[in-house]
mmCIF file of C-alpha atoms and ligand atoms in Angstrom:
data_model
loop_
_atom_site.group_PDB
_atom_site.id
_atom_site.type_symbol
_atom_site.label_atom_id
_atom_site.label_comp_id
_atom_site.label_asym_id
_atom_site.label_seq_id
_atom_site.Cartn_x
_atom_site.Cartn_y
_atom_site.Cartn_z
ATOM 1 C CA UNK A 1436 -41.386 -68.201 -6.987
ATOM 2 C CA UNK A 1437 -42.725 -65.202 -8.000
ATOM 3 C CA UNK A 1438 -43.962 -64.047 -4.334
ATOM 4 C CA UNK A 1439 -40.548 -65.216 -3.099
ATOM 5 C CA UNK A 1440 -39.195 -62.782 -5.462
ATOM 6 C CA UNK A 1441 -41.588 -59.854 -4.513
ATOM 7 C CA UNK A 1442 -40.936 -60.289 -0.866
ATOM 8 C CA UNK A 1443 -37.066 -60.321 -1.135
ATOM 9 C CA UNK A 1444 -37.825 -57.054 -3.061
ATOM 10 C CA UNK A 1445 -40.001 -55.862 -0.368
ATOM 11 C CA UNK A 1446 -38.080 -56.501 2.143
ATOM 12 C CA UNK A 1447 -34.633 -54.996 0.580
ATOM 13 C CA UNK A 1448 -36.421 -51.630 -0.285
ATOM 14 C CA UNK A 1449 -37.862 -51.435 3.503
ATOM 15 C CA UNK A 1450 -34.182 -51.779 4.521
ATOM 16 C CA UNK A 1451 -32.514 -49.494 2.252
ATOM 17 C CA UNK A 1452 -34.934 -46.227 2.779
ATOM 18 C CA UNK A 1453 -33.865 -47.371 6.512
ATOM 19 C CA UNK A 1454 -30.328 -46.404 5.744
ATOM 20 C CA UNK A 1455 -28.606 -43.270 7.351
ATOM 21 C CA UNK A 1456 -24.884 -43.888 6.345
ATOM 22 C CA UNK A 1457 -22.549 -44.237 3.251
ATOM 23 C CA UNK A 1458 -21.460 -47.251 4.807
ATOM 24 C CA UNK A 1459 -25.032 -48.797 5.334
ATOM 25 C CA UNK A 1460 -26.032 -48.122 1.746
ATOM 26 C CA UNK A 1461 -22.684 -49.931 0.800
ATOM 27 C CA UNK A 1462 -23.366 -52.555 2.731
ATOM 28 C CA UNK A 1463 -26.743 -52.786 1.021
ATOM 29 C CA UNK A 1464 -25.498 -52.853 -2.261
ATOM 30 C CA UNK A 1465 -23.380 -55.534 -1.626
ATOM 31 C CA UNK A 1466 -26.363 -57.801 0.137
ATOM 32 C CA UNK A 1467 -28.793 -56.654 -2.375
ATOM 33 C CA UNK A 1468 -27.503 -55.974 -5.700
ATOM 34 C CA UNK A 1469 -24.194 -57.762 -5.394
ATOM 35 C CA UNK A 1470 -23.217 -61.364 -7.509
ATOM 36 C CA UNK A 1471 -23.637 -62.956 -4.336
ATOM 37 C CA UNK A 1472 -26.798 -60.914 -3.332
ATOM 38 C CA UNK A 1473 -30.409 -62.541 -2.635
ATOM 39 C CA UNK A 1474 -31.998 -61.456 -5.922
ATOM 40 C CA UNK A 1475 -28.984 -63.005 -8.114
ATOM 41 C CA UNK A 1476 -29.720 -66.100 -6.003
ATOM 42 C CA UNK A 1477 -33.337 -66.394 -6.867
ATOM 43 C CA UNK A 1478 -32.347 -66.091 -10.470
ATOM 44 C CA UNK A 1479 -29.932 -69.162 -10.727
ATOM 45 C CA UNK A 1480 -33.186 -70.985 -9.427
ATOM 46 C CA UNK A 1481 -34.558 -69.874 -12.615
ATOM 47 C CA UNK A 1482 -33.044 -72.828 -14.073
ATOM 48 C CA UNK A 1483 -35.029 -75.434 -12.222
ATOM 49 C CA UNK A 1484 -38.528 -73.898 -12.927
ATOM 50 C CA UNK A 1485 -40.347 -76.427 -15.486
ATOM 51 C CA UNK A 1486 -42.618 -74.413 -17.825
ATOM 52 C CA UNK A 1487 -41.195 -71.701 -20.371
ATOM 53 C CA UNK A 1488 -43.868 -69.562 -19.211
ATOM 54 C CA UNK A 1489 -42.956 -69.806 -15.307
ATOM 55 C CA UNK A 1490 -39.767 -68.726 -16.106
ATOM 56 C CA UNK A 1491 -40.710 -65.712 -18.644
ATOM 57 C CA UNK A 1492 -42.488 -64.630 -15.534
ATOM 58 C CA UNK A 1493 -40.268 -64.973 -13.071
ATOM 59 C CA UNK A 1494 -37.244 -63.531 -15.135
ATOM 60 C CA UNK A 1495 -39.119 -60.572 -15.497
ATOM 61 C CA UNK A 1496 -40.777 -60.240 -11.951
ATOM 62 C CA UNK A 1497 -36.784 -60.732 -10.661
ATOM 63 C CA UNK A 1498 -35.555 -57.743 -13.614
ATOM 64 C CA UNK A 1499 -37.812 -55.690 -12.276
ATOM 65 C CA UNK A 1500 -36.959 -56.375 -8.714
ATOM 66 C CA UNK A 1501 -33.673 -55.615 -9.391
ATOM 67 C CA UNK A 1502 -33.789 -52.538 -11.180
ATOM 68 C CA UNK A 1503 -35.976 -51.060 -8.248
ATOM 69 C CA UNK A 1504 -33.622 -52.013 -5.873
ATOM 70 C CA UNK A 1505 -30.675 -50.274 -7.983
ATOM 71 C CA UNK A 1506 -32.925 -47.355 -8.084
ATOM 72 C CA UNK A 1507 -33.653 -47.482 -4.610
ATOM 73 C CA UNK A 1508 -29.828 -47.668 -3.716
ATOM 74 C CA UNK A 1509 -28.699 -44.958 -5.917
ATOM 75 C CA UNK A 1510 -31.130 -42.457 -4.859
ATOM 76 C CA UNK A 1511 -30.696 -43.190 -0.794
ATOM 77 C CA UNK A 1512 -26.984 -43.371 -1.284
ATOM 78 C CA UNK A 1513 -27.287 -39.635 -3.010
ATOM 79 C CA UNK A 1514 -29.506 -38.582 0.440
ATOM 80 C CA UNK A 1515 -27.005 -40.297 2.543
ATOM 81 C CA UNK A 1516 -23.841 -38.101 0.794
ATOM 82 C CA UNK A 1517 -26.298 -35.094 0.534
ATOM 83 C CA UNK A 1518 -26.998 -35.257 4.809
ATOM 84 C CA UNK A 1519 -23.296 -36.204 5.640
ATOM 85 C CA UNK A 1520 -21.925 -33.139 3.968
ATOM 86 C CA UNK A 1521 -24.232 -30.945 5.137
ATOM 87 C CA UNK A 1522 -23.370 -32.506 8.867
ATOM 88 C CA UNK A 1523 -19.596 -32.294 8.116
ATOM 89 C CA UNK A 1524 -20.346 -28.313 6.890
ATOM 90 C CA UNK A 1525 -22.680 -28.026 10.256
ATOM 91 C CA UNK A 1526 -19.890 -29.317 12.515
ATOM 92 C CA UNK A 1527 -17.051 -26.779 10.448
ATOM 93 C CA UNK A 1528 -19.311 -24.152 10.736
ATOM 94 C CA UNK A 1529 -17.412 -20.712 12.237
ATOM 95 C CA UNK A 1530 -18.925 -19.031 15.584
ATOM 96 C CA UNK A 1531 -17.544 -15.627 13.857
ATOM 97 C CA UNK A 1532 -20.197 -14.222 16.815
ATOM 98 C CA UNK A 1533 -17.556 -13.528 19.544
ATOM 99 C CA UNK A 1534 -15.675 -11.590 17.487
ATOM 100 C CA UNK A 1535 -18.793 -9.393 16.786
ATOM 101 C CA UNK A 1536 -17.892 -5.766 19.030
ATOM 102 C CA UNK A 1537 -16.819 -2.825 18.943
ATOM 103 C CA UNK A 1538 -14.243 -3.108 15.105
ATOM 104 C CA UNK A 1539 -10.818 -1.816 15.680
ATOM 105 C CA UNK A 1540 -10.090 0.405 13.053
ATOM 106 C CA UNK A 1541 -6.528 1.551 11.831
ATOM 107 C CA UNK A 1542 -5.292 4.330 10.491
ATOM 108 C CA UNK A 1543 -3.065 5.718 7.963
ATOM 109 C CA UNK A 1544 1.070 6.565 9.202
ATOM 110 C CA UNK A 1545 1.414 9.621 10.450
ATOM 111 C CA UNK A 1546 4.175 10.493 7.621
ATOM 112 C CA UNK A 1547 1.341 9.611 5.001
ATOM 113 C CA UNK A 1548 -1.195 11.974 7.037
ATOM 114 C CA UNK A 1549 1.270 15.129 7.162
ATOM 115 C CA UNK A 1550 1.882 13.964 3.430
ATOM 116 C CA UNK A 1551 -1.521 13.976 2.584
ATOM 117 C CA UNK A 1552 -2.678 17.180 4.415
ATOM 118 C CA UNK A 1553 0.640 19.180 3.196
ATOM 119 C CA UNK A 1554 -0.682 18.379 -0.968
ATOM 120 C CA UNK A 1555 -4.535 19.103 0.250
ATOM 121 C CA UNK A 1556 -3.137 22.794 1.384
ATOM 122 C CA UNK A 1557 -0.588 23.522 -1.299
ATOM 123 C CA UNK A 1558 -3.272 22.675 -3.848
ATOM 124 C CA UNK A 1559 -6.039 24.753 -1.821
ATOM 125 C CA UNK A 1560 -3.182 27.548 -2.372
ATOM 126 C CA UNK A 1561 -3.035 27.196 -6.454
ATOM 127 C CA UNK A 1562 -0.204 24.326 -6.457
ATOM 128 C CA UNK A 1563 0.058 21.286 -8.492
ATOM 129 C CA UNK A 1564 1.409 17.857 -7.317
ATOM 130 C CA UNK A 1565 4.223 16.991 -9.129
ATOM 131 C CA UNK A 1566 6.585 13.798 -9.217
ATOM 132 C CA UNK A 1567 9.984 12.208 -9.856
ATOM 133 C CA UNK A 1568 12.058 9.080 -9.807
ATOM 134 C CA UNK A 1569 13.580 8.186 -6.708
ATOM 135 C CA UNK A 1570 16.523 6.805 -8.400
ATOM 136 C CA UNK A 1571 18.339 9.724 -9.892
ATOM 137 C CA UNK A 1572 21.209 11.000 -12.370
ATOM 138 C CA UNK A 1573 23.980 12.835 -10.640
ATOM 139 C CA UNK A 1574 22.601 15.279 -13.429
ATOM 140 C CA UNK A 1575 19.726 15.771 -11.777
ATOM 141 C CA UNK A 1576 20.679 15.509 -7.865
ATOM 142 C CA UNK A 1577 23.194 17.416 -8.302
ATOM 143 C CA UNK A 1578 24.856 18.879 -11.381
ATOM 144 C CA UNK A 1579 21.964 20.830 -12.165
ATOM 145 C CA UNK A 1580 21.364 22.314 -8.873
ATOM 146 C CA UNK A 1581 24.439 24.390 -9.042
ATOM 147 C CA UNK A 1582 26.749 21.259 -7.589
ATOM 148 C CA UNK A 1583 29.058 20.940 -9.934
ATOM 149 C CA UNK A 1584 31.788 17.921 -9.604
ATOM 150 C CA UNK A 1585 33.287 18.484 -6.335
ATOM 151 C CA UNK A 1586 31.498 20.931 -5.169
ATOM 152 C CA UNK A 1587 32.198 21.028 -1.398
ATOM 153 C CA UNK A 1588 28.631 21.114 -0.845
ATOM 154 C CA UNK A 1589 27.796 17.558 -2.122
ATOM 155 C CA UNK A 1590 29.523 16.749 1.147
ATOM 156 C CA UNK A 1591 26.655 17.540 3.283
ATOM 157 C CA UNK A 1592 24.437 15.144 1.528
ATOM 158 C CA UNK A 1593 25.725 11.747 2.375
ATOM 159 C CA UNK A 1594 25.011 10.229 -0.544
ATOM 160 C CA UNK A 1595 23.603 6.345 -1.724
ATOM 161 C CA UNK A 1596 25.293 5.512 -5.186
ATOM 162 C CA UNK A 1597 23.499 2.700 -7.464
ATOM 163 C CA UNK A 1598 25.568 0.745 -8.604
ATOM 164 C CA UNK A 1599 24.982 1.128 -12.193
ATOM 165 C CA UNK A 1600 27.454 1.088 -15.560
ATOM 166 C CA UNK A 1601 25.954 3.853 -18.354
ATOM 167 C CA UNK A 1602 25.231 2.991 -22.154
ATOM 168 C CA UNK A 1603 28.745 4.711 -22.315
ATOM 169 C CA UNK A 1604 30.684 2.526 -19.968
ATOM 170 C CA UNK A 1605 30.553 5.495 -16.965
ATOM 171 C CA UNK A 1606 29.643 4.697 -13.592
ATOM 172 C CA UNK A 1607 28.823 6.649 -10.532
ATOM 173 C CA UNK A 1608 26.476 8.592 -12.277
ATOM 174 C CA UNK A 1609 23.286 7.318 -10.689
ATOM 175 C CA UNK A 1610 22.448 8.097 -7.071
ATOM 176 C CA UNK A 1611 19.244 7.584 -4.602
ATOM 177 C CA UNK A 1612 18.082 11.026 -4.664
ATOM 178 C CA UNK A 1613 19.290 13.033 -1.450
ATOM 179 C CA UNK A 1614 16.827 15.423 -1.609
ATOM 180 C CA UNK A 1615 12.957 16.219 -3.595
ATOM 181 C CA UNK A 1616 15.032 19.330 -5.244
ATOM 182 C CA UNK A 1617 15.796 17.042 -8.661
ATOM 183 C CA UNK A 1618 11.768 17.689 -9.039
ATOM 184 C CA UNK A 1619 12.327 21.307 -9.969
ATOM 185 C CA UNK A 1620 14.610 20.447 -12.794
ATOM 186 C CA UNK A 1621 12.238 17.498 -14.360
ATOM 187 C CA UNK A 1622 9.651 20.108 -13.937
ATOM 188 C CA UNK A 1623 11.077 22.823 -15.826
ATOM 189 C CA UNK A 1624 12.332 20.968 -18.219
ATOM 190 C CA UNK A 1625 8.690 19.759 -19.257
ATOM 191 C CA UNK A 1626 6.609 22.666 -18.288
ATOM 192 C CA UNK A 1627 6.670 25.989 -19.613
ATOM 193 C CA UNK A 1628 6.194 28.632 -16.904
ATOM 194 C CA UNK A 1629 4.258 30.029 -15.302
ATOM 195 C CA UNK A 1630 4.880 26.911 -12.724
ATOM 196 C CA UNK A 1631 3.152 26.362 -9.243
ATOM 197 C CA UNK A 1632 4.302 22.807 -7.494
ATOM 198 C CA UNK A 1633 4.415 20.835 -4.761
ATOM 199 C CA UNK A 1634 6.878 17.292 -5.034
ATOM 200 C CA UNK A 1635 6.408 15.180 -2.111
ATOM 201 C CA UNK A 1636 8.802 12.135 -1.967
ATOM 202 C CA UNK A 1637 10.968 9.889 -0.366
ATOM 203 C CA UNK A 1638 14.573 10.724 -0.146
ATOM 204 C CA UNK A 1639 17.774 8.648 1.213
ATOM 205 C CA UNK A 1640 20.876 9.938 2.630
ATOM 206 C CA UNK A 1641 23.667 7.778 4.435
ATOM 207 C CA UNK A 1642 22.826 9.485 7.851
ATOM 208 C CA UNK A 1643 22.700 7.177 11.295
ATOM 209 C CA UNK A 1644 19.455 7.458 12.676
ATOM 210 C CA UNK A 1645 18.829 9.719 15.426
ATOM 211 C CA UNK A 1646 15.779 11.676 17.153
ATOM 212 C CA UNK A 1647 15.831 13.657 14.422
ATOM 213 C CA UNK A 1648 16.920 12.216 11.518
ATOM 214 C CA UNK A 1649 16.391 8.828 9.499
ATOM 215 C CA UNK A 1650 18.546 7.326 6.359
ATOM 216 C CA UNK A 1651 14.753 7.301 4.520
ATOM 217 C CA UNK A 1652 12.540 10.001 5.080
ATOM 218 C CA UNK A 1653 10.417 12.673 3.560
ATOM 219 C CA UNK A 1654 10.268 15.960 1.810
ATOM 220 C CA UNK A 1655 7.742 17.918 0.323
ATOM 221 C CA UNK A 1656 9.950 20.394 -2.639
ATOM 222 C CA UNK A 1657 8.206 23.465 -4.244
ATOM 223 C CA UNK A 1658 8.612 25.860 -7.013
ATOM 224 C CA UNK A 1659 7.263 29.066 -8.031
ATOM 225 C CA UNK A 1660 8.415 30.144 -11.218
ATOM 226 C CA UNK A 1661 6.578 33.696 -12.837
ATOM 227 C CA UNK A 1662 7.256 36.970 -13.264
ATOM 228 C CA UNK A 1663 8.208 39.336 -10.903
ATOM 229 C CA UNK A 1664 8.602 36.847 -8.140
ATOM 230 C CA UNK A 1665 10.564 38.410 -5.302
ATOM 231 C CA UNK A 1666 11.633 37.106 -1.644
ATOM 232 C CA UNK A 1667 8.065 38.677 0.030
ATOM 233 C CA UNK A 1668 6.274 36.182 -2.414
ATOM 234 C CA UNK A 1669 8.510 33.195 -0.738
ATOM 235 C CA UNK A 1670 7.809 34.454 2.880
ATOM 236 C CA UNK A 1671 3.788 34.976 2.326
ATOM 237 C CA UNK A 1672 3.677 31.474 0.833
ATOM 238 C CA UNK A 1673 5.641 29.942 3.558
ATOM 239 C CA UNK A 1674 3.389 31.825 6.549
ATOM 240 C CA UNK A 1675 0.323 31.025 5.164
ATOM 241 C CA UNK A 1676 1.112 27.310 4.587
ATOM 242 C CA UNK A 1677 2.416 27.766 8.748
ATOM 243 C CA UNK A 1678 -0.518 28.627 9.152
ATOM 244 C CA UNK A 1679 -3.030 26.372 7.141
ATOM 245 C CA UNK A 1680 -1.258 23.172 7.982
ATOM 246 C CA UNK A 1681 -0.425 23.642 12.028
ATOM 247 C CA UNK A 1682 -2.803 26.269 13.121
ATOM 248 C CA UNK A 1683 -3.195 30.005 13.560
ATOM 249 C CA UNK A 1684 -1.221 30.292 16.864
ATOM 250 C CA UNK A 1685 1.999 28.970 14.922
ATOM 251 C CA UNK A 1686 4.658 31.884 13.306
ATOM 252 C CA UNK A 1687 7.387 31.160 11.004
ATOM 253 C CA UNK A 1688 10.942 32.804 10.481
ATOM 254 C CA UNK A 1689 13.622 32.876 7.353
ATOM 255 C CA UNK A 1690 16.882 32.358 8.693
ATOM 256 C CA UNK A 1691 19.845 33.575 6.294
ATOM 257 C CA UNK A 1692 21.631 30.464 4.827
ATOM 258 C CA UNK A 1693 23.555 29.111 2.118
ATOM 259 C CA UNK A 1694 22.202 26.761 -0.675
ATOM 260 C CA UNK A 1695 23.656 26.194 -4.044
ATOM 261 C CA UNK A 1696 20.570 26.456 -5.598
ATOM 262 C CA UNK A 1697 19.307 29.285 -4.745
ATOM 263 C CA UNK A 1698 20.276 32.274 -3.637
ATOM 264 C CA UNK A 1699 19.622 34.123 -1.661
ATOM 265 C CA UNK A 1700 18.855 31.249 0.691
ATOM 266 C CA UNK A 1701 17.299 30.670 3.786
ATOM 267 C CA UNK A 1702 16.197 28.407 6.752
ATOM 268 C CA UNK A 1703 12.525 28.162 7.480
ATOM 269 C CA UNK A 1704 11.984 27.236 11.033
ATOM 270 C CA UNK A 1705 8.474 27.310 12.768
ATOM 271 C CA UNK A 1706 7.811 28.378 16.483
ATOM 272 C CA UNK A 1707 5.583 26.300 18.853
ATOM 273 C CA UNK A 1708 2.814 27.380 20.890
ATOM 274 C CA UNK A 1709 5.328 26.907 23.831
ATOM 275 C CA UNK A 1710 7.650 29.564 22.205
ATOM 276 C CA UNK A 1711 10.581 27.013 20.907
ATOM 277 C CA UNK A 1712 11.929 27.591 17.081
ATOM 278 C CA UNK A 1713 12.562 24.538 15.149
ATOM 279 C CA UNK A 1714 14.502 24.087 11.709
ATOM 280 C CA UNK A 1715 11.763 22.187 9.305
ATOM 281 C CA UNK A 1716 13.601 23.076 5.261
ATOM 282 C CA UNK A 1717 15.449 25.143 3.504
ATOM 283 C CA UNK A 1718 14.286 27.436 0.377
ATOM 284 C CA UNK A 1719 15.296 30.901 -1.403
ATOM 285 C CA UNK A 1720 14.955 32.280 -4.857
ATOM 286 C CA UNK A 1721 16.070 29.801 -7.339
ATOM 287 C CA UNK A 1722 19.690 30.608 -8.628
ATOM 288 C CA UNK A 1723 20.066 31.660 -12.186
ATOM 289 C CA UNK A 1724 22.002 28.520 -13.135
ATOM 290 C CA UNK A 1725 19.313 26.532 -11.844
ATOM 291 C CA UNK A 1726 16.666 28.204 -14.278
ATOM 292 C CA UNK A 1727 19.272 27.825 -17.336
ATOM 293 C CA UNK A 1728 19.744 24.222 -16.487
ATOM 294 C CA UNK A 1729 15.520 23.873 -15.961
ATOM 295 C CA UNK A 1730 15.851 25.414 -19.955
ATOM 296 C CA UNK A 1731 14.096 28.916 -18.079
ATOM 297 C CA UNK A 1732 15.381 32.373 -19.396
ATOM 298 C CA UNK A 1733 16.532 34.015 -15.690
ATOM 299 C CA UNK A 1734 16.467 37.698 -17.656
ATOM 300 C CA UNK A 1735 12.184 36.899 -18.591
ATOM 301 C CA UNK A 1736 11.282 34.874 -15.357
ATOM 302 C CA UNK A 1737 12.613 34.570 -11.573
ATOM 303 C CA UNK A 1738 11.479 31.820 -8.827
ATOM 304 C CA UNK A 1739 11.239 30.395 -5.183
ATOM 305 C CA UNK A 1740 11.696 27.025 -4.031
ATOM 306 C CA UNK A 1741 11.704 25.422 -0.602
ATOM 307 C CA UNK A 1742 12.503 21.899 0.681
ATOM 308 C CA UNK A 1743 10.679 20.548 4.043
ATOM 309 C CA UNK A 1744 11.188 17.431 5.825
ATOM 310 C CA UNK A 1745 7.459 15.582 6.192
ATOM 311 C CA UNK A 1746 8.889 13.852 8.893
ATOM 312 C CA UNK A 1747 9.828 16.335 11.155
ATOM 313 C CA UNK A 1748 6.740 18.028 10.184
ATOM 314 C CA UNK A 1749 4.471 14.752 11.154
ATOM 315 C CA UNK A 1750 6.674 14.170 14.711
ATOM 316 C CA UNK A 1751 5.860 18.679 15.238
ATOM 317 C CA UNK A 1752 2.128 18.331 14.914
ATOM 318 C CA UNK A 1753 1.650 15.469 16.872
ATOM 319 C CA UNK A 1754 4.011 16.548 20.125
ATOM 320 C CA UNK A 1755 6.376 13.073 19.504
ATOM 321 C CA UNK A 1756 9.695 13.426 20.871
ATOM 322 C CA UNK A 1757 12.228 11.021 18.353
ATOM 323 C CA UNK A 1758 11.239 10.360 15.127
ATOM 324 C CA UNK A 1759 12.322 6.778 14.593
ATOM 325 C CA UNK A 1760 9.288 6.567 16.816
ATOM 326 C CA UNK A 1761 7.392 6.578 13.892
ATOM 327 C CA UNK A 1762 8.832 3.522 12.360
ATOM 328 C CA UNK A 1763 9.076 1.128 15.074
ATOM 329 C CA UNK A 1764 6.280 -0.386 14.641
ATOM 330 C CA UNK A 1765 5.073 -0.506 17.929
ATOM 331 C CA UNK A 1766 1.245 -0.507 18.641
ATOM 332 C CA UNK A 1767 1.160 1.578 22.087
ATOM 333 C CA UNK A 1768 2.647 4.034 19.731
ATOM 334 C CA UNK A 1769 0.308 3.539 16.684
ATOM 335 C CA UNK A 1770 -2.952 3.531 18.913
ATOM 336 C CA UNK A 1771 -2.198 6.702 20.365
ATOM 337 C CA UNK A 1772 -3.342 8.318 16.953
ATOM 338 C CA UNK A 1773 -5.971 8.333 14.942
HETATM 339 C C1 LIG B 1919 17.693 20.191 1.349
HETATM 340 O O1 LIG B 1919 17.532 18.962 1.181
HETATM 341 C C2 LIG B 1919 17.366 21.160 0.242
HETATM 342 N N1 LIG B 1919 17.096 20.438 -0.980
HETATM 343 C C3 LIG B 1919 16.154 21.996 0.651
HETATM 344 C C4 LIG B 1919 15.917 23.158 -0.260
HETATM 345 C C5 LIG B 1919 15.024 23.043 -1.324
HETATM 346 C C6 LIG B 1919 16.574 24.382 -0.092
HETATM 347 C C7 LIG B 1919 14.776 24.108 -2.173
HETATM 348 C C8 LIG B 1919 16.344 25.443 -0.925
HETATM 349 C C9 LIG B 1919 15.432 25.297 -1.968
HETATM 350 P P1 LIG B 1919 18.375 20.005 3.868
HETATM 351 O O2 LIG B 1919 19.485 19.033 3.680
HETATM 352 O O3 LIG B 1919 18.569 21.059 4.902
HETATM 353 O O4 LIG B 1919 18.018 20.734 2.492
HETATM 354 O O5 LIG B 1919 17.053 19.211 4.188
HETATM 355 C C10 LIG B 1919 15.792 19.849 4.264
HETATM 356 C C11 LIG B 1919 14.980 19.320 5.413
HETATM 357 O O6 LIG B 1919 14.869 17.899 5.332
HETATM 358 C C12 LIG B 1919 15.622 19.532 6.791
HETATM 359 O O7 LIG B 1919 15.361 20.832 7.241
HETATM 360 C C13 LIG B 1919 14.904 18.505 7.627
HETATM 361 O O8 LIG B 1919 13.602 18.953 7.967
HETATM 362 C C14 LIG B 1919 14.775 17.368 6.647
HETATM 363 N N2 LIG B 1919 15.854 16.391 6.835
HETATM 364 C C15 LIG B 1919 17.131 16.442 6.422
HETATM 365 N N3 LIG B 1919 17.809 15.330 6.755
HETATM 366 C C16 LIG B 1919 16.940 14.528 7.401
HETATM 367 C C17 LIG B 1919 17.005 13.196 7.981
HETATM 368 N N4 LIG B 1919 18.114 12.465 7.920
HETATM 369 N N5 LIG B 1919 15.889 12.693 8.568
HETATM 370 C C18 LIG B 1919 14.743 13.412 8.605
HETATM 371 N N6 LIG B 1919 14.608 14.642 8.063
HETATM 372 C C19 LIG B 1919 15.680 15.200 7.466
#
């Protein structure tokens, strides 16, 4: 009995370390280490041996047959789950090669370049960045600036109201700021002079797109409040940023004009190589009420501010004819920059 019992053992480990599959190994188990398997066979025939001592023997030869064939099992059926994985992570394995040439790389919008380039030379020049909300009191959009209620000039900005009920039951007070110029109150308000910013933002006016104009665009506000600023301070700032941020072969020009906020006021426009003028802001020295309203004494301190559109600044340097452009989305525009 006993050499039955060590070939069927034999035999079952020769076939098991012959198994490739999860299935063969479960197969296995089932012929060799099942109820029904040929080592629980030769044990009911331990019944029929004769001597005590036959069957002491063969009881253990068959335990020990059995546990090496569990052993046997669990360990191939590991190596079997071990290879099929590593097949099934073989066969999902990503050729990433063809994609290996020459990287397309993108860049940043052309608004956010101007943006970027306009704060790197107004803080070469002594300026400080400066920020506000783009949701705004009528306080600050307008009020402050000089625009009282119903001032005829708050018609020119075509203004987006939030829809918004104050702590004291009022409404209509709160606005998408129409312009950066809101910046020059916060500022004064929290900054004793003497001040030197720059307040890049977006602003939002109800104004139907065109080639040059968009409902959300981009201005860049400053204000210079010291002593003894005059008019020739304004000018010199405004022809050497010309210069510095489109090139030594570009003039500027102050156009007489009419803001609330400052006065007096002008247009700055720029002239192309080509010899054409264009419109890019608006600035002048800051009105008296505006410095009251900022908390500023206008008897100890006087100021400049200016207001330029990024966007039309962005579409100038680059040679692009219509600024919505810009925002279309459209790669064979895109690619043509870098
Ligand atoms: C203002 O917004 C004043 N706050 C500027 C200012 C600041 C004057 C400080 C004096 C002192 P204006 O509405 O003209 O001004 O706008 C300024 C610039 O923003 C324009 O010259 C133009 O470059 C740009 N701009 C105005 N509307 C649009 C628009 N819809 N789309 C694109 N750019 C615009």
């Amino acid at each position: 009995m006993i050499s039955d019992i060590t070939a069927a053992r034999d035999s079952a480990l020769a076939e098991i370390a012959g198994a490739t599959t999860p299935e063969e190994v479960a197969a296995m188990t089932t012929r060799f280490a099942g109820k029904k398997g040929e080592l629980a066979g030769l044990k009911k025939q331990l019944g029929s041996l004769e001597s005590v001592d036959e069957k002491k023997a063969a009881g253990a030869a068959i335990n020990e047959a059995i546990g090496a064939v569990d052993s046997a099992l669990d360990e191939r059926r590991a190596n079997v789950a071990m290879a099929a994985m590593a097949a099934q992570v073989e066969s999902e394995r990503l050729d990433l090669t063809e994609f290996v040439g020459k990287p397309t790389r993108g860049h940043a919008h052309l608004v956010t370049q101007a943006w970027e380039r306009l704060e790197d030379v107004f803080v070469g020049m002594g300026f400080r960045v400066a920020e506000g909300p783009e949701v705004e009191t009528d306080w600050h959009n307008f009020e402050a600036l000089n625009m009282g209620e119903g001032h005829p000039a708050r018609g020119e900005f075509d203004t987006l109201f939030v829809d918004h009920v104050g702590p004291d039951g009022s409404s209509g007070s709160t606005v998408l700021r129409t312009h950066t110029s809101p910046v020059q109150i916060r500022t004064m308000l929290t900054q004793e002079p003497p001040i030197y910013i720059v307040a890049p933002g977006r602003v939002f006016r109800r104004d139907t797109p065109d080639a040059t104009h968009m409902p959300v665009f981009h201005q860049i506000e400053g204000l210079v409040v010291d002593r003894n600023i005059s008019m020739a301070d304004l000018a010199g700032t405004i022809d050497a940023f010309t210069k510095a941020f489109f090139g030594q072969n570009w003039n500027s020009r102050l156009r007489p004009s009419y803001f609330p906020f400052t006065e007096p006021s002008a247009e700055f426009d720029i002239q192309r190589p080509d010899g054409s003028w264009i419109e890019l802001g608006g600035c002048g020295m800051v009105h008296p009420n505006v410095l009251k309203a900022g908390g500023v004494d206008p008897e100890e301190w006087s100021g400049f501010a200016f207001g330029f559109g990024i966007d039309r600044m962005a579409i100038m340097r680059h040679g692009v004819a219509d600024i919505r452009e810009m925002f279309a989305d459209d790669l064979r525009f895109t690619e043509q920059f870098s």
